[in-house]
Short mmCIF file of C-alpha atoms and ligand atoms in Angstrom, two decimals:
data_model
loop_
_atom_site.label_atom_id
_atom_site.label_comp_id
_atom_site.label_asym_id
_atom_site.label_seq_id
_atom_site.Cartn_x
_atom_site.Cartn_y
_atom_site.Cartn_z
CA UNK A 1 215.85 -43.02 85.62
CA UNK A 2 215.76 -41.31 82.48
CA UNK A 3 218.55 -42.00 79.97
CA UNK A 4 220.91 -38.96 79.83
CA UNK A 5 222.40 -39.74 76.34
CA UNK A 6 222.29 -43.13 73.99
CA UNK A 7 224.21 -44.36 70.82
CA UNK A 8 221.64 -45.77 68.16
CA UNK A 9 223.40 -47.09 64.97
CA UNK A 10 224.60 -43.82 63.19
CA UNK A 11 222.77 -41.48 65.69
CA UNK A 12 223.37 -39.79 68.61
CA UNK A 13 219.65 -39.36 71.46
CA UNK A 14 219.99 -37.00 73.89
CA UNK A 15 218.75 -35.47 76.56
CA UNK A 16 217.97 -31.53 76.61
CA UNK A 17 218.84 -30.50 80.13
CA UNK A 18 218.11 -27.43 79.74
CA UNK A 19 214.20 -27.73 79.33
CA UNK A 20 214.54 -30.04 82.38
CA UNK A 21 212.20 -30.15 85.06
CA UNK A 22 209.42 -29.02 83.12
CA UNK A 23 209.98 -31.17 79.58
CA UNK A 24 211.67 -33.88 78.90
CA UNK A 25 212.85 -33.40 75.28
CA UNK A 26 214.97 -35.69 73.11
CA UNK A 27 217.28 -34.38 70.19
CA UNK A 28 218.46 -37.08 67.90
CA UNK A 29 221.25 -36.35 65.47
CA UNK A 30 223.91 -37.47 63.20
CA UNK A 31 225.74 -34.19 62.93
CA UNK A 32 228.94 -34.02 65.38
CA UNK A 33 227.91 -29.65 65.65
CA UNK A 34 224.93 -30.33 67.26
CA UNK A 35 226.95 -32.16 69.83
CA UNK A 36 229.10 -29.12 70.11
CA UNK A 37 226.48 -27.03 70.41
CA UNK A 38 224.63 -29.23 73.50
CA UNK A 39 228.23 -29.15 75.23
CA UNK A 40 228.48 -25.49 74.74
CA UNK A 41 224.77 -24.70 75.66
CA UNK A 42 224.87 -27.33 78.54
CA UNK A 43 222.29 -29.54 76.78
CA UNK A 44 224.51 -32.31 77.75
CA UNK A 45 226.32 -31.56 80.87
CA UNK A 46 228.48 -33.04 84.02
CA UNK A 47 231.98 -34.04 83.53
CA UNK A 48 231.83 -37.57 82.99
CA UNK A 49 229.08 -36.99 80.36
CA UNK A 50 230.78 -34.63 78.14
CA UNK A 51 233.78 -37.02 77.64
CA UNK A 52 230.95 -39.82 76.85
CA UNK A 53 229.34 -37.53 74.02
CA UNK A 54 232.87 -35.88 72.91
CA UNK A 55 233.60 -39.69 72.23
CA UNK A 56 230.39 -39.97 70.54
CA UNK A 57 230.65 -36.62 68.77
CA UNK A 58 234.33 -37.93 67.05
CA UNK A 59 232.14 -41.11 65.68
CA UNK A 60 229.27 -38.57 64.27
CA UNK A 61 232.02 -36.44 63.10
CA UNK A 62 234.42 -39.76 61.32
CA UNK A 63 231.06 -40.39 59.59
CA UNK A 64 230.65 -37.10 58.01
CA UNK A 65 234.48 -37.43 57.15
CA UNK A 66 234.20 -40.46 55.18
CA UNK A 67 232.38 -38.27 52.79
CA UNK A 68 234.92 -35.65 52.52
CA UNK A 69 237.82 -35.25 50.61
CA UNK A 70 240.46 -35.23 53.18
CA UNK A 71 238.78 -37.54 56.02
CA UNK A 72 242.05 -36.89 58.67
CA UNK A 73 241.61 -32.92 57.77
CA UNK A 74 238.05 -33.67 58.84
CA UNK A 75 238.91 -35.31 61.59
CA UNK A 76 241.34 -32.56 63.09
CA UNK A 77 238.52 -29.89 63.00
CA UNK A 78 236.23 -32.19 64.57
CA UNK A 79 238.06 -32.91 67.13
CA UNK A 80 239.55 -29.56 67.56
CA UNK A 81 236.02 -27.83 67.67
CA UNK A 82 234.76 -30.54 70.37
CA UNK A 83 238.10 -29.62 72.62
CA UNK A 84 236.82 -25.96 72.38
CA UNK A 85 233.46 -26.37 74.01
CA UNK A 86 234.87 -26.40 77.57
CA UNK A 87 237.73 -26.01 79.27
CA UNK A 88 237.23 -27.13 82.66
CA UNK A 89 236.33 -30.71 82.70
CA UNK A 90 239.24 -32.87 81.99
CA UNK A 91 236.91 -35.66 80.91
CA UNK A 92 236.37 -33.90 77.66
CA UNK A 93 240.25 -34.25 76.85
CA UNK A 94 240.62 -37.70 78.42
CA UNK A 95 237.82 -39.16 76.57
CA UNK A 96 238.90 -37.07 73.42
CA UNK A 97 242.75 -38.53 73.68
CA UNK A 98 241.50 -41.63 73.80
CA UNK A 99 239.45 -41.78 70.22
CA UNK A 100 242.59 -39.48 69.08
CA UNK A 101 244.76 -42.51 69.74
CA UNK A 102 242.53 -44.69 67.65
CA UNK A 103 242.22 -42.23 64.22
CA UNK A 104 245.91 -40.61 64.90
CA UNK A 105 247.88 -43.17 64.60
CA UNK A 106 245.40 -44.39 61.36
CA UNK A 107 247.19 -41.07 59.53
CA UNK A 108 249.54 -42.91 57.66
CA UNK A 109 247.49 -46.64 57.02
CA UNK A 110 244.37 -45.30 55.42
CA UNK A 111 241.68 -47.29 55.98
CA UNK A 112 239.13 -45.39 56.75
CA UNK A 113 236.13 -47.76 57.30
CA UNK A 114 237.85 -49.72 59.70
CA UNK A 115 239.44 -46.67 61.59
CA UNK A 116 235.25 -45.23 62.04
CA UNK A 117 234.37 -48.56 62.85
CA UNK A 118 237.35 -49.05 66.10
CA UNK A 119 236.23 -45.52 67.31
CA UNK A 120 232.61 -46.59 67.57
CA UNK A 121 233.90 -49.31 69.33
CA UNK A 122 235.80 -46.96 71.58
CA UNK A 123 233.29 -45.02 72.04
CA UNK A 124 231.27 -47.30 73.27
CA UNK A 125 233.33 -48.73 75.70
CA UNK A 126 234.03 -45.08 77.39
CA UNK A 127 230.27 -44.84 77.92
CA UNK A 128 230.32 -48.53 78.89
CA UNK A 129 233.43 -48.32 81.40
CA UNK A 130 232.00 -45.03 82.65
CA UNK A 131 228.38 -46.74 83.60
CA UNK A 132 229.95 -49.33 85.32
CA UNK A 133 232.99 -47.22 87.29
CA UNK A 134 230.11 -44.96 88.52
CA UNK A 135 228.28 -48.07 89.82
CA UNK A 136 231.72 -48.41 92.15
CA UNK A 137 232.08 -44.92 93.33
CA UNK A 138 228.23 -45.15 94.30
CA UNK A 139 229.09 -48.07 96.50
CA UNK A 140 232.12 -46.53 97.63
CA UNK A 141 230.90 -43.58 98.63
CA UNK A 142 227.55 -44.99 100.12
CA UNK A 143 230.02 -46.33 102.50
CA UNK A 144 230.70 -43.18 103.92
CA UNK A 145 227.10 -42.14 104.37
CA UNK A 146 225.36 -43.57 107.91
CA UNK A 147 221.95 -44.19 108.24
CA UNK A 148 220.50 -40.96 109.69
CA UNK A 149 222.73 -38.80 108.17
CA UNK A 150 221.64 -34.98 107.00
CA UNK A 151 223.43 -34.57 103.80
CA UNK A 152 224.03 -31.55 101.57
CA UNK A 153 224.74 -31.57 97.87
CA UNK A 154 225.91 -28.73 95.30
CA UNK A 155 225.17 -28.88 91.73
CA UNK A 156 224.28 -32.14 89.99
CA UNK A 157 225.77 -35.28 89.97
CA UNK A 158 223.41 -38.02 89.13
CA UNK A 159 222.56 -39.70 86.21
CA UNK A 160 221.80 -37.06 84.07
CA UNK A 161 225.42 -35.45 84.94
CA UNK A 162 227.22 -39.08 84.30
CA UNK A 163 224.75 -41.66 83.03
CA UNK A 164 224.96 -44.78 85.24
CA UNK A 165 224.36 -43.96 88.93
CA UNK A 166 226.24 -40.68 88.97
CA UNK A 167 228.88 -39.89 91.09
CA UNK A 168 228.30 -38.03 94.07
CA UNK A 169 224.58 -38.07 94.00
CA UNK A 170 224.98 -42.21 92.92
CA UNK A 171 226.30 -42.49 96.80
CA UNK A 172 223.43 -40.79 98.01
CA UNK A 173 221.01 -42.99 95.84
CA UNK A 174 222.72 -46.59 96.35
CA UNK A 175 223.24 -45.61 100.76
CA UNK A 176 219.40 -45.09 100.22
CA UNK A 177 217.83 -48.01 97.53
CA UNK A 178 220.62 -50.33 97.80
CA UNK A 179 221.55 -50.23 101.97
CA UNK A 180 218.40 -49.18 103.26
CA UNK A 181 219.83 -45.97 104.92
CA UNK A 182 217.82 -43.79 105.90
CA UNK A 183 218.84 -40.14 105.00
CA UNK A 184 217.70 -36.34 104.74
CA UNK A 185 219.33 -34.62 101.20
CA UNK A 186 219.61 -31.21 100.80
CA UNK A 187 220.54 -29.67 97.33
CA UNK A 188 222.25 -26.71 96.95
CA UNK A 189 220.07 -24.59 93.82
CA UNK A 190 223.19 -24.10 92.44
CA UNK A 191 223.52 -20.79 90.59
CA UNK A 192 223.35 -19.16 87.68
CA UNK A 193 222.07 -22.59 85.76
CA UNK A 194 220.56 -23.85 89.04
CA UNK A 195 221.63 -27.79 88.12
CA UNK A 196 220.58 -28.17 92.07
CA UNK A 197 216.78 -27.03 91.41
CA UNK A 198 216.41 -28.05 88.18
CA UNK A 199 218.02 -31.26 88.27
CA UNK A 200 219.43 -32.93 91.60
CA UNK A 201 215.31 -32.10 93.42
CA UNK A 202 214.25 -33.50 89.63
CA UNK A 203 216.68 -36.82 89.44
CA UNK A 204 216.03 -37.32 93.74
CA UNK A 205 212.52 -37.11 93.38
CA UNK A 206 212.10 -39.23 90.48
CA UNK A 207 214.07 -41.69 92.70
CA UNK A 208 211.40 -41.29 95.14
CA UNK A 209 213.71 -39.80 97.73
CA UNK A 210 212.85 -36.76 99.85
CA UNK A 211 215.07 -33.96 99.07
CA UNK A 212 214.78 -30.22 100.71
CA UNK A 213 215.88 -27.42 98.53
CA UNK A 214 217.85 -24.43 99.59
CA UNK A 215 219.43 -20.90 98.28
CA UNK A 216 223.12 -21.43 98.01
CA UNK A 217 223.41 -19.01 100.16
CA UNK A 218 221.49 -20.81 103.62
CA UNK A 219 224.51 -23.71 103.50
CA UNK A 220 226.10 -22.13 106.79
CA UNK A 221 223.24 -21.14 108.47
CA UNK A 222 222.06 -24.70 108.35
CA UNK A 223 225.21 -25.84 109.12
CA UNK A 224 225.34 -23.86 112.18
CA UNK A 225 222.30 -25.00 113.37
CA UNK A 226 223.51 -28.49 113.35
CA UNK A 227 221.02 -29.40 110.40
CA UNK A 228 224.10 -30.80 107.89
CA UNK A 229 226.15 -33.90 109.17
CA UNK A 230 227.81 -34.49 105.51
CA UNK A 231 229.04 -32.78 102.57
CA UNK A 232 229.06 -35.05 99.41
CA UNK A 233 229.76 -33.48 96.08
CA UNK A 234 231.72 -34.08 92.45
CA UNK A 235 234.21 -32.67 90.63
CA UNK A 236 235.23 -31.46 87.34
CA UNK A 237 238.66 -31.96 87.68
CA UNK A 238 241.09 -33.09 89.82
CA UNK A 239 244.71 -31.99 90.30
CA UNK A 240 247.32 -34.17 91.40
CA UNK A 241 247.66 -32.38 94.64
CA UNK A 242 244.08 -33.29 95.71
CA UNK A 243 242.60 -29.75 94.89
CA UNK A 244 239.35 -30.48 93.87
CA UNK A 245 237.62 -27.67 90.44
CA UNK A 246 234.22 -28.07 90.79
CA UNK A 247 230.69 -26.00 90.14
CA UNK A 248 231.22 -22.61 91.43
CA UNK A 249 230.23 -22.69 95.14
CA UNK A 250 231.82 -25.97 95.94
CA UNK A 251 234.79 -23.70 97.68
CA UNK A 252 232.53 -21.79 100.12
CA UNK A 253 230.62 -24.85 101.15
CA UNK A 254 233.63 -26.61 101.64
CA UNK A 255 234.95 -23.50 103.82
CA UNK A 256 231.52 -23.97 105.86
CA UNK A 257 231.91 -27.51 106.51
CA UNK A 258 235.76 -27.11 107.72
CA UNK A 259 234.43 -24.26 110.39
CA UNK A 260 231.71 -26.27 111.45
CA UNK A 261 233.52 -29.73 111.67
CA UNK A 262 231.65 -31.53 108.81
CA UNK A 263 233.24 -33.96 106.44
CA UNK A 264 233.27 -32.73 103.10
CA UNK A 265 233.44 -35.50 100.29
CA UNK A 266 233.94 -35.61 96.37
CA UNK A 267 233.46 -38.00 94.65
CA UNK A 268 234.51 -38.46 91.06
CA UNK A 269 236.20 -40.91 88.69
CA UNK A 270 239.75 -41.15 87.83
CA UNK A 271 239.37 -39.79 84.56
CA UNK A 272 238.79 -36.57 86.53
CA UNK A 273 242.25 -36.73 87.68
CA UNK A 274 244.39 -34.89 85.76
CA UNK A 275 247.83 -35.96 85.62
CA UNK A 276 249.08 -32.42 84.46
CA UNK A 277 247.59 -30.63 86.51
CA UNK A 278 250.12 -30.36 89.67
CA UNK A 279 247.86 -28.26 91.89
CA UNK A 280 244.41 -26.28 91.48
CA UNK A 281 246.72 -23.04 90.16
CA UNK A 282 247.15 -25.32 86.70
CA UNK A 283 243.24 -26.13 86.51
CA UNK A 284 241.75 -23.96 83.53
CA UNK A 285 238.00 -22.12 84.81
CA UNK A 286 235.53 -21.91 82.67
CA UNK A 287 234.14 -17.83 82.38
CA UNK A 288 230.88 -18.20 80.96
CA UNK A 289 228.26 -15.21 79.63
CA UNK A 290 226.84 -12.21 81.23
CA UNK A 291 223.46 -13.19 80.37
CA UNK A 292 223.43 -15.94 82.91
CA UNK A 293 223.81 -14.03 86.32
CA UNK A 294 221.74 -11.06 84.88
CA UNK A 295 218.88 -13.37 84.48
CA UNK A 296 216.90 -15.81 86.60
CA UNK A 297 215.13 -18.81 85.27
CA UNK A 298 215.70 -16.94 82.01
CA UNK A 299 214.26 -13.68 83.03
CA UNK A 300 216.48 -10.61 83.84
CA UNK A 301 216.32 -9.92 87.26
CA UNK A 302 219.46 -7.10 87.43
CA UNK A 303 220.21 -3.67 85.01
CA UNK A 304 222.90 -4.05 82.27
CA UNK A 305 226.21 -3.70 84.34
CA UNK A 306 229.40 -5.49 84.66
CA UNK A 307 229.42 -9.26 85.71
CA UNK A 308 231.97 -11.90 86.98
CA UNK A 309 230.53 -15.28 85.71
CA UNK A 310 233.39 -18.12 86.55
CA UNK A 311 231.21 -21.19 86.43
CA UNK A 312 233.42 -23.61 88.69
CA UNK A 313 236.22 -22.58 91.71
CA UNK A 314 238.92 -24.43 93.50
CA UNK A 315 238.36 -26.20 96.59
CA UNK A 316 241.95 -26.51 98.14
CA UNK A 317 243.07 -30.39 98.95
CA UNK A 318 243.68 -29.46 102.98
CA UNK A 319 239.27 -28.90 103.03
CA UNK A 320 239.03 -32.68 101.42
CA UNK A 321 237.98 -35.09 103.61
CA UNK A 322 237.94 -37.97 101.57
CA UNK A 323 238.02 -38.50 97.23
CA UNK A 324 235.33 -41.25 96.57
CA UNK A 325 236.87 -43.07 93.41
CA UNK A 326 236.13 -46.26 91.35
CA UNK A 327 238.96 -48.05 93.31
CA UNK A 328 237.78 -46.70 96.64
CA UNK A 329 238.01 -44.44 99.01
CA UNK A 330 241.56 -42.23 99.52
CA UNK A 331 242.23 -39.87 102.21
CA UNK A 332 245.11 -36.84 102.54
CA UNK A 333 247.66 -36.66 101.91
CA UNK A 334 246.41 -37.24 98.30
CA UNK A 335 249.43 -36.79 96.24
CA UNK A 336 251.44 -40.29 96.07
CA UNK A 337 248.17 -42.02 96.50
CA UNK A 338 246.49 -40.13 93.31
CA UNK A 339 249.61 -41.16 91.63
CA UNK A 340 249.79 -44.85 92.25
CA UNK A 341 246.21 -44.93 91.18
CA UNK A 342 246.75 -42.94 87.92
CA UNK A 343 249.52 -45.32 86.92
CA UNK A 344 247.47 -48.24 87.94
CA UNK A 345 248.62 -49.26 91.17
CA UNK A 346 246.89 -49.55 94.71
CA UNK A 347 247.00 -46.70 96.45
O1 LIG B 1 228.43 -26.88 84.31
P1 LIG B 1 228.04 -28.30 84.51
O2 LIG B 1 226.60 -28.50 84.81
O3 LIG B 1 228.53 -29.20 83.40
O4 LIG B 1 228.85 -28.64 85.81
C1 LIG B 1 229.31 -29.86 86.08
C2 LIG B 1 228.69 -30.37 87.28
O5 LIG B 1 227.59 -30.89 87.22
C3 LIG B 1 229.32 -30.24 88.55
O6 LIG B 1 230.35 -29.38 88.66
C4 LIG B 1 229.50 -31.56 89.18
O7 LIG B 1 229.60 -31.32 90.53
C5 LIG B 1 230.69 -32.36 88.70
S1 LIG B 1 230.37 -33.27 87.27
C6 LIG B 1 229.53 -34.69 87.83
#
């Protein structure tokens, strides 16, 4: 599997997704912008792996502050400017509270070395913890997949989107190399970006498992043909009500697999759980460029006129089978349950 993002020394290697299937294209840097920029550009993408190279992007960024004058100033912009990259997964402002509550606190003590030197640490135990949690909700969620089964995936959730096995697509990939079942994957394409095509077929058949492509828009048709027997996707965040935000799409297919009786299954950490958000109506959606639905594959496909480009939607909790997370598996009603779990408890 290739490596989605590492932390070597002072430097941060990462993977371009955006060149990916057709190169696979390393950027190594010590500057916490480019970072911002990958996040922006979707570079570096998939909930779970922004709030791994936010964390990283604070350590590039404490760096560069121990040269400045004013290394909290520093600090503030740095992590201000890595909050503003996007809104919509709450793993960027999880992972960034987290290294806040390391260098915040630091304000008044001053010791900078040692303050750089914890959020490395922290760092690397997000991208550590989040490795390891995905290894879980793979197992967890293999558990709902039965040998045979005809499953259908939107966007990307592997690897590349979460480094360790991935979330929804880690199910998928442990049911298959780790029990043996037997299974047929379809991928959503997944437009504008096309994460599906470019890099759920890419990560599935580097994994050596058959996958068969299709236009978002042939979901129901299949469906209706009795082709799909399970709907396993991720999510970008989570609100305490069990609404699921997730890549634009998610909502219709979820709609399909409700009329035509099919479980429909995310599966994400608890850091996508956001414990302000009370229901979907308090998630934040991402409205990204024109350019993006005019084009195709980067070439324009449509004249210059006006465009709606939301780039995830709200899948209501009452169309959620099941949440796959690292401490299992928990079915509606979702709210008390998400609650126990946030604070620690069983559900
Ligand atoms: O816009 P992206 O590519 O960062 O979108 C995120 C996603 O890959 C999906 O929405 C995914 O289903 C949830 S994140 C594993």
């Amino acid at each position: 599997m290739l490596q989605a993002l590492e932390w070597k020394g002072r430097t941060l290697r990462f993977l371009d997704q955006t060149r990916l299937p057709r190169e696979e294209v390393y950027i190594e840097t010590e500057d916490y912008r480019d970072v911002v920029e990958a996040i922006k550009t979707l570079r570096i993408r998939g909930a779970p792996l922004i709030g791994v190279a936010a964390a990283y992007g604070v350590c590039l960024g404490a760096f560069e502050a121990l040269k400045s004058d004013d290394f909290f100033a520093f600090l503030r912009e740095v992590d201000a400017d890595l909050r503003a990259t996007r809104p919509t997964a709450v793993n960027l402002f999880w992972a960034l509270d987290r290294m806040q509550r390391i260098w915040l606190p630091g304000e008044s003590e001053g010791d900078w070395e040692d303050i750089v030197e914890r959020l490395v640490e922290e760092a690397k135990t997000i991208d550590r913890e989040n490795a390891l949690l995905s290894e879980r909700i793979a197992r967890f969620g293999a558990g709902l997949l039965e040998d045979g089964d005809r499953v259908l995936t939107h966007c990307n959730t592997g690897p590349l989107a979460c480094g360790g096995w991935g979330t929804a697509l880690g199910a998928i990939l442990w049911a298959v190399h780790r029990e043996g079942k037997r299974l047929v994957v379809y991928a959503d394409e997944t437009r504008p970006l096309l994460q599906g095509a470019r890099l759920t077929a890419f990560e599935l058949q580097k994994a050596g498992i058959p996958v068969t492509l299709i236009c978002d828009n042939m979901a129901g048709f299949l469906m209706s043909q009795g082709v799909i027997t399970k709907v396993i996707v991720g999510a970008d965040r989570i609100a305490m009500n069990g609404d699921v935000a997730n890549k634009i799409g998610t909502y219709t297919v979820a709609v399909l697999a409700r009329h035509h009786g099919i479980p429909f299954y995310v599966a994400a950490p608890l850091s996508s759980v956001d414990p302000k958000a009370r229901s979907g109506a308090d998630i934040p959606i991402e409205e990204r460029g024109a350019e993006e639905v005019l084009s195709f594959g980067g070439v324009r496909v449509a004249p210059q006129v006006a465009v709606r480009n939301p780039a995830f939607d709200v899948t209501p909790a009452e169309l959620v089978t099941a949440l796959v997370t690292e401490e299992g598996v928990v079915y509606p009603p979702f709210g008390e349950k998400l609650e126990r779990l946030k604070e620690g408890r069983r559900p």
